[in-house]
Amino acid sequence: MLKAERHRVILNEVAIHNRILLTDISEVLNVSVDTVRRDVTQLDAEKKLQKVHGGAVALGYVNNTGEHDKVYALNEKGQIAKKALGLLENGNVIIIHGGTTCLELARMIPSNISLTCFTLSLPVAVELCKKPKLEVIMIGGTMAKESQIASGGSAIHDLMNIKVDYSFIGTGYVDVNFGLTEFDYESVQVKRAVVNASKTPVLLTISEKLNSRNRYKTCELSDIDVMITELDPSDEKLREFKDSGIKIY
Amino acid sequence: MLKAERHRVILNEVAIHNRILLTDISEVLNVSVDTVRRDVTQLDAEKKLQKVHGGAVALGYVNNTGEHDKVYALNEKGQIAKKALGLLENGNVIIIHGGTTCLELARMIPSNISLTCFTLSLPVAVELCKKPKLEVIMIGGTMAKESQIASGGSAIHDLMNIKVDYSFIGTGYVDVNFGLTEFDYESVQVKRAVVNASKTPVLLTISEKLNSRNRYKTCELSDIDVMITELDPSDEKLREFKDSGIKIY
DNA sequence: TTTTAATTTGCAAAATATCGAAATTTTAAA
DNA sequence: TTTAAAATTTCGATATTTTGCAAATTAAAA
């Protein structure tokens, strides 16, 4: 492996996570910690990141918590993505549908995990291609221009022929009684196919969308196994969802 | 093996994989590492790639920002794309395969033309999605990480079920007698399917690649209807290609 | 404080680069 | 075609760079 390749991986990791540990990178790149340290030292000298004890942080990144903790404040979607990643194990086969929360999930997949990832989203596919240890399979179809997500009969047909461990989807609207709904009929059909193609469908949604609905139904809430929001699972807003029997993280 | 041939192989490998190891290339080309090193040194001096310890990387690889203007021979590729666009009429259905020349074509499609565009390339698809009047259809499959182009049985199967007006493909190598060839077997199969899926296959290639060849054949030159280079069609270098009966623009 | 983890330093092995001479191939002229 | 000159390539010897390891030192955490 060339030094330039390692540097690229390191910079990408820093860009995504703001902070990296030398030991983690060492594992990902299959080189000694010493080598990673030398790389980081060089990148620091080139002003491409800032070297800190035990690792490196993005330039201009300040830990304003005042503590030396390893957990930094993430936005809502980052928090959701992090929880979702906790479900995954090496060797899993998953579908990542699309949308901003799913994109965050794709970005935050650790470089050292091995997965087979299907996706219908161009931006998600681009992110997945950056991870050395993933097998990436794009499910094609007619592209929705703004969302850059494939849909249509071809995409649905492809989905009908696979069964994966987990699928991760977002939704426009979710309600305990009305289930997952959308404004757009086309995306409802594709998402339903995604749900059916996985043993464990996982809904990623910010709490803002709870208790809202629209005209087309993707599926019932009970068709989903796990719902992940940025809230603490004990939050009162999640009460009736929890009562419905779905797992909440 | 002539020096020019080695240079072509090296540049193509860098274009596809973003990086090469001198030792790998030495083995592939059956020449000493010294020779490969000298070749790479020369190509580096010609600003066609960047030499690094142990190998070489694509231009713009190290500083991974603003990559587009670092593409080799961007001017020539722009000229090629412009000529290719002259073929198109409103309502045409086309396939744009992938690679930097095809990407340039996608970028330069005027926003007032209506087309249905199939593609196997993520970056091409992203560009096409920016054009309001296009219908964009991504052909999915297993993604090649570096080139971000779909391949595999699923992609080929999808291609076998369509017949479009024009297809636009690049090639690693092209020769009057040996036709279009590649170093990589996987991409040969997909490109062949693209050619077969179109009434008028169009080859886009910079003149540098003329009279070069490698081990796997995509198709004969006669399977291609139109070849477009940055040269004037009357250029002497194109003589024997013209004699073969293919249209040259 | 103690304990643990990370860094520094020096070093040796491995990989890569450089240089010059010999061998080979290519080119051009006879 | 043959031959000689030129260019290119290979090989060996020697430098340089890179890498991983371990002991001593320093910094962080409990």
Coordinates of C-alpha atoms (C1' of nucleotides) in Angstrom, one line a residue:
Chain A
M1 CA 0.0 0.0 0.0
L2 CA 1.3 3.4 -1.0
K3 CA 1.8 6.2 1.4
A4 CA -0.5 8.4 -0.7
E5 CA -3.3 5.9 -0.3
R6 CA -2.9 5.8 3.4
H7 CA -2.9 9.6 3.5
R8 CA -6.1 9.6 1.5
V9 CA -7.9 7.2 3.8
I10 CA -6.7 9.1 6.8
L11 CA -7.9 12.5 5.5
N12 CA -11.2 11.0 4.5
E13 CA -11.7 9.5 7.9
V14 CA -10.9 12.8 9.6
A15 CA -13.3 14.6 7.2
I16 CA -16.1 12.3 8.2
H17 CA -15.5 11.7 11.9
N18 CA -13.7 14.9 12.9
R19 CA -11.5 12.8 15.1
I20 CA -9.6 9.6 14.5
L21 CA -7.6 7.3 16.7
L22 CA -4.2 6.0 15.5
T23 CA -5.0 2.6 16.7
D24 CA -8.2 2.4 14.6
I25 CA -6.5 3.6 11.5
S26 CA -3.7 1.2 12.0
E27 CA -6.2 -1.7 12.0
V28 CA -8.0 -0.4 8.9
L29 CA -4.8 0.0 6.9
N30 CA -3.1 -3.1 8.2
V31 CA 0.1 -1.2 9.1
S32 CA 1.7 -0.5 12.5
V33 CA 0.6 2.3 14.7
D34 CA 4.1 3.8 14.2
T35 CA 3.5 4.1 10.5
V36 CA 0.1 5.8 11.0
R37 CA 1.7 8.1 13.5
R38 CA 4.4 9.1 11.0
D39 CA 1.7 9.6 8.3
V40 CA -0.3 11.8 10.6
T41 CA 2.8 13.8 11.6
Q42 CA 3.4 14.5 8.0
L43 CA -0.2 15.5 7.2
D44 CA 0.0 17.7 10.2
A45 CA 3.1 19.4 8.9
E46 CA 1.3 19.8 5.6
K47 CA -1.5 21.5 7.5
K48 CA -4.1 19.0 6.4
L49 CA -5.2 18.0 9.8
Q50 CA -4.1 18.5 13.4
K51 CA -2.3 15.9 15.3
V52 CA -3.3 15.3 18.9
H53 CA -2.4 12.8 21.5
G54 CA -3.6 9.4 20.4
G55 CA -4.9 10.5 17.0
A56 CA -5.8 13.5 14.9
V57 CA -8.6 16.0 14.5
A58 CA -9.9 18.0 11.6
L59 CA -8.4 21.4 11.1
G60 CA -10.3 24.1 13.0
Y61 CA -12.0 21.5 15.0
V62 CA -12.2 22.5 18.6
N63 CA -13.5 20.4 21.4
N64 CA -15.7 23.0 23.1
T65 CA -17.1 20.6 25.6
G66 CA -14.1 21.4 27.8
E67 CA -13.7 17.7 28.5
H68 CA -11.3 15.2 27.1
D69 CA -14.1 12.9 26.1
K70 CA -14.0 10.8 23.0
V71 CA -17.6 11.4 22.1
Y72 CA -18.3 14.6 20.3
A73 CA -21.7 16.2 19.7
L74 CA -23.3 14.9 16.6
N75 CA -26.3 16.4 14.9
E76 CA -29.6 14.5 15.0
K77 CA -28.9 12.5 11.9
G78 CA -25.4 11.7 13.1
Q79 CA -26.8 10.4 16.4
I80 CA -29.3 8.3 14.5
A81 CA -26.7 6.9 12.2
K82 CA -24.4 6.0 15.1
K83 CA -27.2 4.0 16.8
A84 CA -28.0 2.2 13.5
L85 CA -24.3 1.2 13.1
G86 CA -24.5 -0.5 16.5
L87 CA -26.7 -3.1 14.9
L88 CA -24.2 -4.2 12.3
E89 CA -21.8 -7.1 12.4
N90 CA -19.0 -8.2 10.1
G91 CA -20.4 -10.0 7.1
N92 CA -23.9 -8.5 7.2
V93 CA -25.7 -7.8 4.0
I94 CA -27.7 -4.6 4.1
I95 CA -29.8 -2.2 2.0
I96 CA -29.4 1.5 2.5
H97 CA -32.2 3.2 0.7
G98 CA -31.5 6.9 0.4
G99 CA -32.2 10.3 1.8
T100 CA -30.1 12.5 4.1
T101 CA -30.2 10.3 7.2
C102 CA -29.3 7.2 5.2
L103 CA -26.5 9.2 3.6
E104 CA -25.1 10.1 7.1
L105 CA -25.3 6.4 7.9
A106 CA -23.3 5.5 4.8
R107 CA -20.7 8.1 5.6
M108 CA -20.3 6.9 9.2
I109 CA -19.8 3.3 8.4
P110 CA -16.5 2.4 10.0
S111 CA -13.7 1.6 7.6
N112 CA -12.8 -1.6 9.3
I113 CA -16.1 -3.4 9.0
S114 CA -16.9 -5.8 6.1
L115 CA -20.4 -5.5 4.7
T116 CA -22.2 -6.1 1.5
C117 CA -24.3 -3.0 0.8
F118 CA -27.1 -2.5 -1.7
T119 CA -28.3 1.0 -2.3
L120 CA -30.6 2.8 -4.6
S121 CA -29.1 6.2 -4.0
L122 CA -26.3 7.8 -6.0
P123 CA -24.8 9.8 -3.2
V124 CA -25.0 6.8 -0.8
A125 CA -23.3 4.7 -3.5
V126 CA -20.5 7.3 -3.9
E127 CA -19.9 7.3 -0.1
L128 CA -19.9 3.5 0.1
C129 CA -17.3 3.3 -2.7
K130 CA -14.9 5.1 -0.5
K131 CA -14.9 2.3 2.1
P132 CA -12.2 -0.2 1.2
K133 CA -13.9 -3.2 2.9
L134 CA -17.4 -2.9 1.5
E135 CA -18.9 -4.7 -1.5
V136 CA -21.2 -2.1 -3.1
I137 CA -24.1 -3.0 -5.3
M138 CA -26.1 -0.3 -6.9
I139 CA -29.7 -1.1 -7.6
G140 CA -30.5 0.8 -10.8
G141 CA -33.7 2.2 -12.2
T142 CA -35.2 5.5 -13.2
M143 CA -33.5 8.3 -11.3
A144 CA -35.5 10.8 -9.3
K145 CA -33.6 14.0 -10.2
E146 CA -33.6 15.8 -6.9
S147 CA -33.2 12.8 -4.5
Q148 CA -30.9 10.9 -6.9
I149 CA -32.7 7.7 -5.9
A150 CA -33.5 4.9 -8.3
S151 CA -37.2 3.8 -8.6
G152 CA -39.5 2.2 -11.0
G153 CA -40.2 -1.4 -12.0
S154 CA -36.7 -2.4 -12.7
A155 CA -35.6 -1.4 -9.2
I156 CA -38.5 -3.1 -7.6
H157 CA -37.9 -6.2 -9.6
D158 CA -34.3 -6.4 -8.5
L159 CA -35.3 -5.9 -4.9
M160 CA -37.8 -8.8 -5.1
N161 CA -35.0 -11.1 -5.8
I162 CA -32.9 -10.4 -2.7
K163 CA -33.2 -11.0 1.1
V164 CA -30.8 -9.2 3.2
D165 CA -30.1 -8.9 7.0
Y166 CA -31.0 -5.3 7.5
S167 CA -32.5 -2.5 5.5
F168 CA -32.3 1.1 6.5
I169 CA -34.9 3.5 5.2
G170 CA -36.1 7.0 5.9
T171 CA -39.7 8.1 5.6
G172 CA -41.5 11.3 4.9
Y173 CA -44.1 10.7 7.6
V174 CA -44.7 8.2 10.4
D175 CA -47.6 7.7 12.7
V176 CA -48.5 4.9 15.1
N177 CA -51.9 4.2 13.4
F178 CA -51.2 5.2 9.8
G179 CA -47.7 3.7 9.6
L180 CA -45.1 5.0 7.2
T181 CA -46.5 7.4 4.5
E182 CA -45.3 9.6 1.7
F183 CA -46.5 12.3 -0.5
D184 CA -45.1 10.5 -3.5
Y185 CA -46.5 7.3 -4.9
E186 CA -43.5 6.2 -6.7
S187 CA -41.2 6.2 -3.7
V188 CA -43.8 4.3 -1.6
Q189 CA -43.6 1.4 -3.9
V190 CA -39.8 1.2 -3.9
K191 CA -39.6 1.6 -0.1
R192 CA -42.1 -1.2 0.3
A193 CA -40.0 -3.4 -1.8
V194 CA -36.9 -2.5 0.3
V195 CA -38.8 -3.4 3.5
N196 CA -39.9 -6.8 2.0
A197 CA -36.3 -7.5 0.9
S198 CA -34.9 -7.5 4.4
K199 CA -35.3 -9.7 7.5
T200 CA -35.0 -6.7 9.8
P201 CA -36.3 -3.4 8.3
V202 CA -35.0 -0.4 10.3
L203 CA -36.6 3.0 10.1
L204 CA -34.3 6.0 10.6
T205 CA -36.2 9.2 11.4
I206 CA -35.8 12.4 13.2
S207 CA -38.4 12.9 15.9
E208 CA -39.9 15.8 14.1
K209 CA -41.6 13.4 11.7
L210 CA -43.4 11.4 14.4
N211 CA -47.1 11.7 14.4
S212 CA -47.4 13.0 10.8
R213 CA -49.0 11.4 7.8
N214 CA -49.6 11.7 4.1
R215 CA -51.6 10.1 1.4
Y216 CA -49.6 7.0 0.3
K217 CA -48.7 4.2 2.6
T218 CA -45.4 2.4 2.5
C219 CA -46.2 -0.1 5.2
E220 CA -47.7 -0.4 8.6
L221 CA -45.5 0.5 11.6
S222 CA -45.6 -3.2 12.6
D223 CA -43.9 -4.1 9.3
I224 CA -40.8 -2.3 10.7
D225 CA -38.7 -4.1 13.3
V226 CA -36.6 -1.2 14.6
M227 CA -37.2 2.5 14.8
I228 CA -34.2 4.8 15.5
T229 CA -34.6 8.5 16.4
E230 CA -32.2 11.0 17.9
L231 CA -34.2 10.8 21.1
D232 CA -33.5 8.7 24.1
P233 CA -35.6 5.6 23.9
S234 CA -37.2 6.4 27.2
D235 CA -38.5 9.8 25.9
E236 CA -42.1 10.4 26.4
K237 CA -42.7 11.2 22.7
L238 CA -41.8 7.6 21.9
R239 CA -44.3 6.1 24.4
E240 CA -47.0 5.1 22.0
F241 CA -44.5 3.8 19.5
K242 CA -43.0 1.6 22.1
D243 CA -46.4 0.4 23.2
S244 CA -47.0 -0.7 19.6
G245 CA -44.4 -3.3 20.1
I246 CA -41.7 -2.0 17.8
K247 CA -38.1 -1.8 19.0
I248 CA -36.9 1.7 19.7
Y249 CA -33.2 2.7 19.8
Chain B
M1 CA 7.3 -4.3 -26.1
L2 CA 7.7 -0.7 -27.2
K3 CA 8.0 2.1 -24.8
A4 CA 4.8 3.8 -26.1
E5 CA 2.8 0.6 -25.4
R6 CA 4.0 0.4 -21.9
H7 CA 3.2 4.1 -21.3
R8 CA -0.3 3.5 -22.6
V9 CA -0.8 0.5 -20.2
I10 CA 0.6 2.5 -17.3
L11 CA -1.7 5.5 -18.0
N12 CA -4.7 3.3 -18.4
E13 CA -4.0 1.5 -15.2
V14 CA -3.6 4.7 -13.4
A15 CA -6.8 6.1 -15.0
I16 CA -8.8 3.0 -13.8
H17 CA -7.3 2.3 -10.4
N18 CA -6.0 5.8 -9.4
R19 CA -2.8 4.1 -8.4
I20 CA -0.2 1.6 -9.4
L21 CA 2.7 -0.2 -7.9
L22 CA 5.9 -0.4 -9.9
T23 CA 6.3 -4.0 -9.0
D24 CA 2.9 -5.0 -10.2
I25 CA 3.3 -3.2 -13.5
S26 CA 6.8 -4.8 -13.9
E27 CA 5.2 -8.2 -13.6
V28 CA 2.4 -7.4 -16.0
L29 CA 4.6 -5.9 -18.7
N30 CA 7.4 -8.5 -18.2
V31 CA 10.0 -5.8 -17.9
S32 CA 12.3 -4.9 -15.0
V33 CA 11.2 -2.6 -12.3
D34 CA 13.9 -0.2 -13.5
T35 CA 12.3 0.2 -16.8
V36 CA 8.9 0.8 -15.3
R37 CA 10.4 3.3 -12.9
R38 CA 12.0 5.1 -15.8
D39 CA 8.7 5.1 -17.7
V40 CA 6.9 6.5 -14.7
T41 CA 9.5 9.1 -14.2
Q42 CA 9.0 10.2 -17.8
L43 CA 5.2 10.3 -17.5
D44 CA 5.6 12.3 -14.4
A45 CA 7.7 14.8 -16.2
E46 CA 5.0 15.0 -18.9
K47 CA 2.5 15.7 -16.1
K48 CA 0.4 12.7 -17.0
L49 CA 0.6 11.1 -13.6
Q50 CA 2.3 11.7 -10.3
K51 CA 5.2 9.5 -9.3
V52 CA 5.4 8.5 -5.6
H53 CA 7.7 6.1 -3.7
G54 CA 6.9 2.6 -4.9
G55 CA 4.5 3.6 -7.6
A56 CA 2.4 6.3 -9.1
V57 CA -1.0 7.9 -8.5
A58 CA -3.5 9.8 -10.7
L59 CA -3.1 13.5 -10.9
G60 CA -5.1 15.2 -8.2
Y61 CA -5.1 12.1 -6.1
V62 CA -3.0 13.3 -3.2
N63 CA -4.7 16.6 -2.8
N64 CA -8.2 15.2 -3.2
T65 CA -9.8 18.5 -3.7
G66 CA -11.1 20.0 -7.0
E67 CA -10.3 16.9 -8.9
H68 CA -12.1 17.7 -12.1
D69 CA -9.6 20.1 -13.6
K70 CA -6.8 17.7 -12.9
V71 CA -8.1 15.2 -15.4
Y72 CA -5.5 14.4 -18.0
A73 CA -6.0 15.8 -21.5
L74 CA -9.2 17.6 -20.4
N75 CA -9.1 19.9 -23.4
E76 CA -9.0 17.0 -25.9
K77 CA -11.8 15.2 -24.1
G78 CA -13.9 18.3 -24.2
Q79 CA -13.4 18.6 -28.0
I80 CA -14.4 15.0 -28.4
A81 CA -17.5 15.5 -26.3
K82 CA -18.5 18.5 -28.3
K83 CA -18.3 16.5 -31.6
A84 CA -20.3 13.6 -30.0
L85 CA -23.1 16.0 -29.0
G86 CA -23.5 16.9 -32.7
L87 CA -24.9 13.5 -33.3
L88 CA -27.8 13.8 -31.0
E89 CA -31.4 14.9 -31.7
N90 CA -34.3 15.5 -29.4
G91 CA -36.0 12.3 -28.3
N92 CA -32.9 10.1 -28.8
V93 CA -32.3 7.3 -26.3
I94 CA -28.7 6.8 -25.5
I95 CA -26.2 4.9 -23.2
I96 CA -23.3 6.7 -21.8
H97 CA -20.9 4.1 -20.3
G98 CA -18.3 5.8 -18.1
G99 CA -14.8 7.1 -17.8
T100 CA -13.5 10.6 -18.0
T101 CA -14.3 11.3 -21.6
C102 CA -17.9 10.0 -21.2
L103 CA -18.2 12.2 -18.1
E104 CA -17.1 15.2 -20.1
L105 CA -19.9 14.3 -22.6
A106 CA -22.4 14.1 -19.8
R107 CA -21.3 17.5 -18.4
M108 CA -21.6 19.2 -21.8
I109 CA -25.1 18.0 -22.7
P110 CA -27.1 21.2 -23.4
S111 CA -29.9 21.7 -20.9
N112 CA -32.4 22.3 -23.7
I113 CA -32.2 18.9 -25.3
S114 CA -34.6 16.1 -24.4
L115 CA -33.0 12.7 -24.1
T116 CA -33.4 9.4 -22.4
C117 CA -30.0 8.5 -21.0
F118 CA -28.9 5.2 -19.6
T119 CA -25.6 5.0 -17.7
L120 CA -23.5 2.6 -15.6
S121 CA -21.4 5.3 -14.0
L122 CA -22.1 7.1 -10.8
P123 CA -20.4 10.3 -11.7
V124 CA -22.1 10.3 -15.1
A125 CA -25.5 9.7 -13.5
V126 CA -24.9 12.6 -11.0
E127 CA -24.1 14.9 -13.9
L128 CA -27.2 13.8 -15.9
C129 CA -29.5 14.4 -12.9
K130 CA -28.6 18.0 -13.2
K131 CA -30.1 18.4 -16.6
P132 CA -33.9 19.1 -16.3
K133 CA -35.0 17.7 -19.7
L134 CA -33.3 14.3 -19.4
E135 CA -34.8 11.1 -18.3
V136 CA -32.0 9.3 -16.4
I137 CA -31.8 5.6 -15.9
M138 CA -29.0 4.1 -13.9
I139 CA -28.1 0.5 -14.8
G140 CA -27.1 -1.0 -11.5
G141 CA -24.7 -3.8 -10.6
T142 CA -21.6 -4.5 -8.6
M143 CA -19.6 -1.2 -8.3
A144 CA -16.0 -1.0 -9.2
K145 CA -14.8 1.2 -6.3
E146 CA -12.3 3.4 -8.1
S147 CA -14.0 3.9 -11.4
Q148 CA -17.5 3.9 -9.9
I149 CA -18.9 2.0 -12.8
A150 CA -21.4 -0.8 -12.4
S151 CA -20.5 -4.2 -13.8
G152 CA -21.4 -7.9 -13.3
G153 CA -24.2 -10.2 -14.5
S154 CA -27.0 -7.9 -13.4
A155 CA -25.7 -5.0 -15.4
I156 CA -25.1 -7.1 -18.5
H157 CA -28.6 -8.7 -18.1
D158 CA -30.2 -5.3 -18.0
L159 CA -28.3 -4.2 -21.1
M160 CA -29.4 -7.2 -23.0
N161 CA -33.0 -6.1 -22.7
I162 CA -32.7 -2.6 -24.3
K163 CA -31.9 -1.3 -27.7
V164 CA -31.0 2.4 -27.9
D165 CA -30.1 4.9 -30.7
Y166 CA -26.5 5.6 -29.6
S167 CA -24.1 4.3 -27.1
F168 CA -20.9 6.2 -26.1
I169 CA -18.0 4.3 -24.8
G170 CA -14.4 4.9 -24.1
T171 CA -11.7 2.2 -24.4
G172 CA -8.3 1.4 -22.9
Y173 CA -6.8 0.5 -26.3
V174 CA -7.8 0.6 -29.9
D175 CA -6.1 -0.8 -33.0
V176 CA -7.3 -1.2 -36.6
N177 CA -6.6 -5.0 -36.5
F178 CA -7.2 -5.9 -32.9
G179 CA -10.2 -3.7 -32.3
L180 CA -11.1 -2.4 -28.9
T181 CA -9.2 -4.1 -26.1
E182 CA -8.8 -3.8 -22.3
F183 CA -6.5 -5.0 -19.6
D184 CA -9.5 -5.9 -17.4
Y185 CA -11.8 -8.8 -18.3
E186 CA -14.8 -7.6 -16.3
S187 CA -15.1 -4.2 -18.1
V188 CA -14.8 -5.9 -21.5
Q189 CA -17.9 -7.9 -21.0
V190 CA -19.9 -4.9 -19.9
K191 CA -18.7 -2.7 -22.7
R192 CA -19.6 -5.4 -25.2
A193 CA -23.1 -5.5 -23.8
V194 CA -23.3 -1.7 -24.2
V195 CA -22.2 -2.0 -27.8
N196 CA -24.8 -4.7 -28.5
A197 CA -27.5 -2.7 -26.9
S198 CA -27.2 0.2 -29.3
K199 CA -28.0 0.8 -33.0
T200 CA -25.0 3.1 -33.4
P201 CA -22.1 2.5 -31.0
V202 CA -19.8 5.5 -30.8
L203 CA -16.2 5.2 -29.6
L204 CA -14.8 8.3 -27.8
T205 CA -11.0 8.2 -27.6
I206 CA -8.1 10.5 -27.4
S207 CA -5.7 9.9 -30.3
E208 CA -3.0 8.8 -27.9
K209 CA -4.7 5.5 -27.6
L210 CA -4.7 4.7 -31.3
N211 CA -2.7 1.7 -32.4
S212 CA -2.5 0.2 -28.9
R213 CA -3.8 -3.1 -27.7
N214 CA -4.1 -5.3 -24.7
R215 CA -5.3 -8.8 -23.9
Y216 CA -9.1 -8.8 -23.8
K217 CA -11.2 -7.8 -26.7
T218 CA -14.4 -5.8 -26.3
C219 CA -15.3 -5.9 -30.0
E220 CA -13.9 -5.5 -33.5
L221 CA -13.4 -2.0 -34.8
S222 CA -16.1 -2.8 -37.4
D223 CA -18.6 -3.3 -34.6
I224 CA -18.3 0.4 -33.9
D225 CA -20.1 2.8 -36.2
V226 CA -18.4 6.1 -35.3
M227 CA -15.1 6.9 -33.8
I228 CA -14.5 10.4 -32.4
T229 CA -11.1 11.8 -31.5
E230 CA -9.8 15.2 -30.9
L231 CA -8.0 15.2 -34.2
D232 CA -9.3 16.6 -37.5
P233 CA -10.9 13.7 -39.4
S234 CA -8.4 14.3 -42.3
D235 CA -5.5 13.8 -40.0
E236 CA -3.0 11.3 -41.3
K237 CA -3.0 9.4 -38.1
L238 CA -6.6 8.4 -38.8
R239 CA -5.9 7.2 -42.3
E240 CA -6.0 3.4 -41.7
F241 CA -9.0 3.8 -39.4
K242 CA -10.9 5.6 -42.1
D243 CA -9.8 3.0 -44.7
S244 CA -11.4 0.4 -42.5
G245 CA -14.8 1.9 -43.3
I246 CA -15.7 3.3 -39.9
K247 CA -17.0 6.9 -39.7
I248 CA -14.6 9.3 -38.2
Y249 CA -15.5 12.7 -36.6
Chain C
dT1 C1' -0.9 9.3 43.7
dT2 C1' -0.8 4.9 40.6
dT3 C1' -1.9 3.0 36.4
dT4 C1' -2.4 2.8 31.7
dA5 C1' -1.7 4.4 27.2
dA6 C1' 0.9 7.1 23.8
dT7 C1' 5.2 9.1 22.2
dT8 C1' 10.0 9.4 21.4
dT9 C1' 14.2 7.5 20.2
dG10 C1' 17.3 4.3 18.3
dC11 C1' 17.9 0.5 15.5
dA12 C1' 17.7 -3.3 12.1
dA13 C1' 15.3 -5.5 8.3
dA14 C1' 12.9 -4.9 4.1
dA15 C1' 11.7 -2.4 0.2
dT16 C1' 12.8 1.0 -3.0
dA17 C1' 15.9 4.2 -5.5
dT18 C1' 20.2 5.6 -7.8
dC19 C1' 24.1 5.0 -10.5
dG20 C1' 27.4 2.9 -13.7
dA21 C1' 28.6 -0.8 -16.6
dA22 C1' 27.4 -4.5 -19.5
dA23 C1' 24.1 -6.5 -22.6
dT24 C1' 20.5 -6.0 -25.6
dT25 C1' 17.6 -4.0 -29.0
dT26 C1' 16.6 -0.5 -32.3
dT27 C1' 17.8 2.6 -35.9
dA28 C1' 20.1 4.2 -39.7
dA29 C1' 23.6 3.9 -43.0
dA30 C1' 26.5 1.3 -46.0
Chain D
dT1 C1' 21.1 -7.5 -46.2
dT2 C1' 24.8 -6.4 -43.1
dT3 C1' 27.1 -3.5 -40.0
dA4 C1' 28.0 0.2 -36.8
dA5 C1' 26.1 3.7 -33.9
dA6 C1' 22.6 5.0 -30.9
dA7 C1' 19.2 4.2 -27.7
dT8 C1' 17.3 1.3 -24.4
dT9 C1' 17.2 -2.2 -21.0
dT10 C1' 19.1 -5.1 -17.5
dC11 C1' 22.0 -6.2 -13.8
dG12 C1' 24.9 -5.5 -9.8
dA13 C1' 26.5 -2.6 -6.1
dT14 C1' 25.4 1.0 -3.2
dA15 C1' 22.5 4.5 -1.2
dT16 C1' 18.1 6.0 0.6
dT17 C1' 13.6 5.5 2.4
dT18 C1' 10.2 3.1 4.8
dT19 C1' 8.7 0.1 8.3
dG20 C1' 8.1 -2.4 12.6
dC21 C1' 10.0 -3.3 17.0
dA22 C1' 11.5 -2.4 21.8
dA23 C1' 13.2 0.3 25.7
dA24 C1' 12.9 4.7 27.8
dT25 C1' 10.2 8.8 28.4
dT26 C1' 6.1 11.5 28.6
dA27 C1' 1.3 12.4 28.8
dA28 C1' -3.4 11.2 30.1
dA29 C1' -6.8 8.8 33.0
dA30 C1' -8.5 6.6 37.2

